[in-house]
Tab-separated table of C-alpha atoms in Angstrom:
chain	number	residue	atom	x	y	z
G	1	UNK	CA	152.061	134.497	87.981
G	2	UNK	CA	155.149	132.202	88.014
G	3	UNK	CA	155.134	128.647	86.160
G	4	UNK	CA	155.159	127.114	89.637
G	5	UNK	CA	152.228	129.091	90.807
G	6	UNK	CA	150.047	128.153	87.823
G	7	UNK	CA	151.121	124.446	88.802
G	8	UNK	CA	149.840	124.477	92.099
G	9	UNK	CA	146.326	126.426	91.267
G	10	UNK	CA	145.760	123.695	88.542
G	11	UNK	CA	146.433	121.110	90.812
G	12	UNK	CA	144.242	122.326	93.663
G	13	UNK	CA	141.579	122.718	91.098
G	14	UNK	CA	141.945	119.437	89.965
G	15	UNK	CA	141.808	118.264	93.798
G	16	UNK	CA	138.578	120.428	94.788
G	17	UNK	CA	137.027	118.931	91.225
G	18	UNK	CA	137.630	114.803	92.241
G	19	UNK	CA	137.147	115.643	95.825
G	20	UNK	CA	133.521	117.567	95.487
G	21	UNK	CA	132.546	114.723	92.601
G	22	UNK	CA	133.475	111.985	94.253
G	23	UNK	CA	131.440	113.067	97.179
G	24	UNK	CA	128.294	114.302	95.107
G	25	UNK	CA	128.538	110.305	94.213
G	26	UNK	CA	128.281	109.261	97.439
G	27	UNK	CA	126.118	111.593	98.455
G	28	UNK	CA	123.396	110.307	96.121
G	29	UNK	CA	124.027	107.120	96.828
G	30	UNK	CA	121.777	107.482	99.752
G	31	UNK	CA	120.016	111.137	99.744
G	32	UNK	CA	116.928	111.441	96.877
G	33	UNK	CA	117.912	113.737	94.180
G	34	UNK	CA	115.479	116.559	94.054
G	35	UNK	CA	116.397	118.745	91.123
G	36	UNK	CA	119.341	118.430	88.321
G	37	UNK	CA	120.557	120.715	86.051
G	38	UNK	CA	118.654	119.772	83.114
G	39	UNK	CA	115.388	120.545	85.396
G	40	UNK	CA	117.163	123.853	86.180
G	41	UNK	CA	118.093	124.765	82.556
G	42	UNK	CA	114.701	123.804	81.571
G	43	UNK	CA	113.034	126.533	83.324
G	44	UNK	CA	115.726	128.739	82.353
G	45	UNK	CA	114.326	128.270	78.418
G	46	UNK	CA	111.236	128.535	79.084
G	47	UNK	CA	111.545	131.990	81.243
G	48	UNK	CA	113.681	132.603	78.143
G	49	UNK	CA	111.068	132.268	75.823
G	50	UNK	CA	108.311	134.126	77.416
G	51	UNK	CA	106.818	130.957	79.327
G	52	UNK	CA	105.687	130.072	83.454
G	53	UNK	CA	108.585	128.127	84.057
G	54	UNK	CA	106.777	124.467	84.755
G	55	UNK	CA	108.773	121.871	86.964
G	56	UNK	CA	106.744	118.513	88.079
G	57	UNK	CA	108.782	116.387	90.000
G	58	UNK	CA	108.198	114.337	92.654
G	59	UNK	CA	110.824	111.933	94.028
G	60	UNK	CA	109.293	108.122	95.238
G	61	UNK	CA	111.593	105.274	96.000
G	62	UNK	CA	112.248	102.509	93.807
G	63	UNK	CA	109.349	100.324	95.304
G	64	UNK	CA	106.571	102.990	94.503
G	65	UNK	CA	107.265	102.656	90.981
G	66	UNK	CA	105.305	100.354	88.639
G	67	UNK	CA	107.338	96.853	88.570
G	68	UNK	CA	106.943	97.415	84.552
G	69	UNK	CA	108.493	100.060	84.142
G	70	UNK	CA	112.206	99.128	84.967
G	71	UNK	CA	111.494	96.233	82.489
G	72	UNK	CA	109.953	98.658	79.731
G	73	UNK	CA	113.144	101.240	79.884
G	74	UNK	CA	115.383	98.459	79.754
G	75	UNK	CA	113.722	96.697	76.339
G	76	UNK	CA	113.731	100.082	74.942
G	77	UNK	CA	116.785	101.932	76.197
G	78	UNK	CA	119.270	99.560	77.318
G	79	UNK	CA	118.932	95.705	76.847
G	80	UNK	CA	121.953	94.869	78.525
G	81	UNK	CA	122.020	97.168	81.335
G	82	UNK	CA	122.166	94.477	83.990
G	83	UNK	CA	125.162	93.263	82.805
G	84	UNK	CA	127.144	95.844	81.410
G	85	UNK	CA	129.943	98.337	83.292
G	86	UNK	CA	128.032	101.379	82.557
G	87	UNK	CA	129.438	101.487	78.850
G	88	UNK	CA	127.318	98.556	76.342
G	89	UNK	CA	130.586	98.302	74.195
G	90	UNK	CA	128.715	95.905	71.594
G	91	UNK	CA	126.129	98.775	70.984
G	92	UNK	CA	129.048	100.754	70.549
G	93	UNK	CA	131.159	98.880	67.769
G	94	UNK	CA	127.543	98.470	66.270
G	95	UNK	CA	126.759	101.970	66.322
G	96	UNK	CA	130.563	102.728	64.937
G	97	UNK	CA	130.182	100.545	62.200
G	98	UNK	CA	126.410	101.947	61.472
G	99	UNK	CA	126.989	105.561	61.476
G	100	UNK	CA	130.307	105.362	58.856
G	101	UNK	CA	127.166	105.273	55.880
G	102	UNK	CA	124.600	106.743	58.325
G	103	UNK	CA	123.571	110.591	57.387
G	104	UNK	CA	122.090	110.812	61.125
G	105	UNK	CA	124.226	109.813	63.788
G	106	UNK	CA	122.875	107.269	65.922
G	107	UNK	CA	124.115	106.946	69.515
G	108	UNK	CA	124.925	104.107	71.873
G	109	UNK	CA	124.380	105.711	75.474
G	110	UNK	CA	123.444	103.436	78.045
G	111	UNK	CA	121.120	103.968	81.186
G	112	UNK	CA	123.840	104.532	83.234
G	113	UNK	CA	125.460	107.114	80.665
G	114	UNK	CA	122.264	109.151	80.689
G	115	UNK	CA	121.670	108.830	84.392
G	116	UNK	CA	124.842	110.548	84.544
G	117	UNK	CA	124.312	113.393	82.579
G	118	UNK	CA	120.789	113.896	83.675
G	119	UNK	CA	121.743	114.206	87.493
G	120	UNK	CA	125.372	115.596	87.099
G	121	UNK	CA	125.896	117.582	83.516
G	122	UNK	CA	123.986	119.566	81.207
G	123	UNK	CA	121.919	118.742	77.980
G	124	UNK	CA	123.656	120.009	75.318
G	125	UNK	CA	126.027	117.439	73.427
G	126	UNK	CA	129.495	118.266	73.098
G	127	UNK	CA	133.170	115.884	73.291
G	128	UNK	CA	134.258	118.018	76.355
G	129	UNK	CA	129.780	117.108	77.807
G	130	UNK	CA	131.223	113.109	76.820
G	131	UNK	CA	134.194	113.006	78.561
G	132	UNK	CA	132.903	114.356	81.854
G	133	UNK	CA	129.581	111.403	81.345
G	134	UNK	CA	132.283	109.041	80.849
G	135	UNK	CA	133.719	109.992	84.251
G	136	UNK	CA	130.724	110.063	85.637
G	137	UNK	CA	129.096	107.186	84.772
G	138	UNK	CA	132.578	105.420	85.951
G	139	UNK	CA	131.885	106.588	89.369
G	140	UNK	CA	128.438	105.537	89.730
G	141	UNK	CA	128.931	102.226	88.656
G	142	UNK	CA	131.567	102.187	91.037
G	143	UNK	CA	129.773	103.435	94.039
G	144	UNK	CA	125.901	102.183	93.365
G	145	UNK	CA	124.249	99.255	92.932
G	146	UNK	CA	122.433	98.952	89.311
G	147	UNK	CA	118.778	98.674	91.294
G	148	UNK	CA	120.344	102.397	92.489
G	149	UNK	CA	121.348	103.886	89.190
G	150	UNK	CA	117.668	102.696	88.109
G	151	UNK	CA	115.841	104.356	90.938
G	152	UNK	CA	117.542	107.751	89.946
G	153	UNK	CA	117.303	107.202	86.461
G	154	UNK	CA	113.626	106.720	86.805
G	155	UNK	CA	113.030	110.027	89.012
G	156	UNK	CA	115.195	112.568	87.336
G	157	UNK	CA	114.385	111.167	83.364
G	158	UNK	CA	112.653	114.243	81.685
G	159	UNK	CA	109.024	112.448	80.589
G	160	UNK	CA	107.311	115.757	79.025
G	161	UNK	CA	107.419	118.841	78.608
G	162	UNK	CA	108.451	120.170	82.625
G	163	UNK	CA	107.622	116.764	83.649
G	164	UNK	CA	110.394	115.021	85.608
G	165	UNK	CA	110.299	111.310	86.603
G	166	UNK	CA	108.094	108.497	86.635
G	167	UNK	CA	105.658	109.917	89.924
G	168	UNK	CA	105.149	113.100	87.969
G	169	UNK	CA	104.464	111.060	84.351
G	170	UNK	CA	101.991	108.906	86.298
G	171	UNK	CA	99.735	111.970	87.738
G	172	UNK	CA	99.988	114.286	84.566
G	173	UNK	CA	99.942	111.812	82.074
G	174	UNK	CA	97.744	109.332	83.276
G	175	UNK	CA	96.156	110.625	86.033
G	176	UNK	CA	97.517	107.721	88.704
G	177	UNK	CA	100.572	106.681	91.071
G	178	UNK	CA	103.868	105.129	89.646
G	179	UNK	CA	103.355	102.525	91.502
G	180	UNK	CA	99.797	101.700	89.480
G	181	UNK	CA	100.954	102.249	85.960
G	182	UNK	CA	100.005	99.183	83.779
G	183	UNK	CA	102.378	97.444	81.271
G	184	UNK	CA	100.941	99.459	78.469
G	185	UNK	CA	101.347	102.349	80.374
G	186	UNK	CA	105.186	101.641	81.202
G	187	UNK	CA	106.152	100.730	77.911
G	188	UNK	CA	104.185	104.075	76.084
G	189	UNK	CA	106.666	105.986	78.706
G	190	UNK	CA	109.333	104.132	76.946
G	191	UNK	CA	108.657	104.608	74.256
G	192	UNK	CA	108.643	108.450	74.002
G	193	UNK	CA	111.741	108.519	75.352
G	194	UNK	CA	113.627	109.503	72.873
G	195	UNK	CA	112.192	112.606	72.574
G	196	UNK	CA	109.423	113.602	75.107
G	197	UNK	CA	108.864	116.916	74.038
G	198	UNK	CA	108.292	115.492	70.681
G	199	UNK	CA	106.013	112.718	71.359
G	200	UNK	CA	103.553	112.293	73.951
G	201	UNK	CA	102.600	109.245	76.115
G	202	UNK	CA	98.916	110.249	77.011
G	203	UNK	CA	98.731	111.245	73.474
G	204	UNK	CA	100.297	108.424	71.483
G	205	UNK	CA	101.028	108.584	67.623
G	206	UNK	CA	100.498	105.695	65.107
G	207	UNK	CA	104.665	105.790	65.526
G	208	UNK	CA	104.636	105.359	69.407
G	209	UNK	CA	102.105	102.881	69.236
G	210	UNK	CA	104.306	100.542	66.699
G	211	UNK	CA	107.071	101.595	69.672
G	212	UNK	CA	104.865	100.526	72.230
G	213	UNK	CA	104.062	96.915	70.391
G	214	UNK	CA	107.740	96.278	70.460
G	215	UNK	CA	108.860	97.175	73.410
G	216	UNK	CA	106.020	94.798	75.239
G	217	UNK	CA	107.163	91.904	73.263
G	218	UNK	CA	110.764	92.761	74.017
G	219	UNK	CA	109.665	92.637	77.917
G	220	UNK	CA	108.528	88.628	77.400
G	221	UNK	CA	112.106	88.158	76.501
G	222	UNK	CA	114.068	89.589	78.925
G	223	UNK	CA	114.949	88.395	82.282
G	224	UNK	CA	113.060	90.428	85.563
G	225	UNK	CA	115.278	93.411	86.686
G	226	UNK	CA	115.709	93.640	89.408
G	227	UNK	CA	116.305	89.849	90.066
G	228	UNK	CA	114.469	88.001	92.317
């Protein structure tokens, strides 16, 4: 293959690439997003390991969730995620400065950063994983509204083990609609987010509790999201 010919397959790659994600951006700006690849790659582990492949997920619209928990993800995820680009970039310096003595890394990814890579990208964290969630989130904080990256967030979020979303969490964990999930309940959800395999909402630890405690006062403090 000639130098000129690898030119031109490169660029038509690159073409089809912007094209097709710049459309899957649109796309979900308006059409409910049903499954992602972390739901798919999920089941793929557990088929791996010997297990029924479990995938709850149910997809409601923004006003069917709990008012709560918006306000709970935010105090525990994301503080300035109103205001921000997509990128909080005094987290960032912060967690910069933090992690040159830190043994364990600690990150600085926003709501919109993990919306991105929940809905678009895979799980696994890798530079090549960043710079595609940097693109990403760039685009959807170009082409939705925050209220919009919030209603996705909330219904693709893994909340347990094959448990996808806050209409799912609300049925298997507490056995009720998002829409009816207390300020307690909202802010345990939070607070297992993290790591929801790990730690378990309907099940809280002395740890998520303490978690839970914080993130309600941290919910006095902040303004309503969406506004009013």
């Amino acid at each position: 293959m000639t130098f000129k010919k690898v030119i031109r397959v490169l660029r038509n790659i690159l073409i089809f690439f912007f094209l097709s994600t710049i459309f899957a951006v649109v796309a979900y700006k308006y059409i409910p997003v049903y499954v992602t690849p972390l739901m798919i790659i999920r089941c793929g582990e557990q088929i791996i390991d010997g297990e029924k492949p479990i995938l709850r997920h149910k997809w409601v619209p923004i006003e069917k969730i709990s008012k709560h928990l918006p306000m709970a993800v935010i105090a525990s995820e994301d503080n300035r995620f109103p205001a921000h680009n997509g990128f909080d970039m005094v987290e960032i310096k912060k967690a910069m400065k933090e992690n040159e003595t830190r043994r364990k890394k600690r990150g600085a990814s926003t709501i919109s950063q993990q919306t991105a890579k929940n809905v678009f990208l895979w799980p696994r964290s890798s530079w090549i994983r960043k710079g595609f969630e940097v693109y990403f989130t760039a685009l959807i904080e170009l082409a939705w509204s925050k209220e919009r990256i919030m209603e996705v967030y909330l219904n693709s979020i893994e909340m347990g083990k094959g448990i996808y979303g806050a209409e799912a969490a609300a049925q298997y964990k507490f056995n009720t609609k998002a829409a009816k999930l207390s300020k307690g309940q909202c802010a345990l959800i939070a607070a297992t987010l993290p790591n929801p395999i790990r730690f378990n909402s309907a099940n809280p630890s002395s740890y998520i509790l303490r978690r839970q405690q914080q993130i309600l006062r941290l919910m006095r403090l902040l303004p309503p999201f969406p506004e009013k």
